[in-house]
Amino acid sequence: MKNNHQERLRVAIQKSGRLSERSQEVLKNCGLRFARSKDKLFWYGQDFPVDLLLVRDDDIPSLLLEGACDLGIVGENIAREVGLERGKEDQLQQLRKLGFGHCRLSVAVPENSGIDSLQGLDGLRIATSYPALTRELLAREGIRAEISKLDGAVEIAPAMGTADAISDLVSTGTTLRANHLAEMQVLFQSEAALYGRAGELNPAKQALVDLLLSRLNGVMQASASKYVMLHAPRAALEKITELLPGVEHPSVMPLEGSDRIAVHAVCGETVFWEHLEALKAAGASAILVLPVEKMLA
Ligand code: PRT
Ligand code: ZN
């Protein structure tokens, strides 16, 4: 008899927090649907043998390393921290960055501290929730600091007198400013990514991973792409093509009884208002920009 667990792929995602909604959305866009359990910690895959585990983000790398799941969506910051801390960084395999959950791990110092370079941190006390990653990144610069781990409220450590500097995640910088801290140096740029475990999966699971990755590529490309339609003078085709971001060969259709043409193209780069204004100036009219829902190259 087949062992069900060996045939079904398990994906761990964050239960609730900054990454949970987008993680669910990206899997839903890949065509996966789930029946939610009562405790909401395990979602059973309905159309594919792919199930979800909903957990704290910090637990995802360990669940992967221990084989409790086959894939996980987690911030690179957490994957690297746990990998380094457990000495198993090479066993966590990043399969794809997912384009959300962007933030940076930065060193911040009290305003007016006079510390303006990483070298100035040598021998000082740094508070962080990412001790292993911070130590590794500072060591690369030849800096040795006394690093202490705090699970939360890292930003208040300098004012409490328990640290000279912090190393913390930053996105808008509001938290740092509110605590009179200045961002001195970015150590690491992070975003959410899909991770697997190094080593071989059984063929059935590997086929599911390959299918998921191929769909993920399509989802990511589609979300970045726009379908643009416009009318233009036939003589302006070359100029119009140049102005369409990320397009080499648009589809061109004649407009009956006119010297104008219809141009359709998938733009692989962001289409800004400036692009549309430039197209209009080049003679384009009836310009439409539509979202692309799915894409398979
Ligand atoms: O309960 P669980 O453990 O699952 O969640 P959590 O509270 O540990 O994590 P959560 O949901 O806050 O963050 C999950 C992931 O989101 C992180 O691991 C990062 O990969 C990513 N992320 C993106 C961020 C931020 N942006 C972010 N700004 N994680 C945390 N922050 C915090 C930061 O620590 C600081 O306190 O937001 C504050 C700074 O924000 P700004 O905008 O003021 O600069
Ligand atoms: Zn967490």
Short mmCIF file of C-alpha atoms in Angstrom, two decimals, residues 12 15 181 218 262:
data_model
loop_
_atom_site.label_atom_id
_atom_site.label_comp_id
_atom_site.label_asym_id
_atom_site.label_seq_id
_atom_site.Cartn_x
_atom_site.Cartn_y
_atom_site.Cartn_z
CA ALA A 12 4.91 25.34 5.16
CA LYS A 15 0.16 31.29 9.74
CA LEU A 181 18.11 55.82 15.54
CA GLY A 218 4.22 32.01 -15.06
CA ALA A 262 -3.62 48.21 -34.39
#
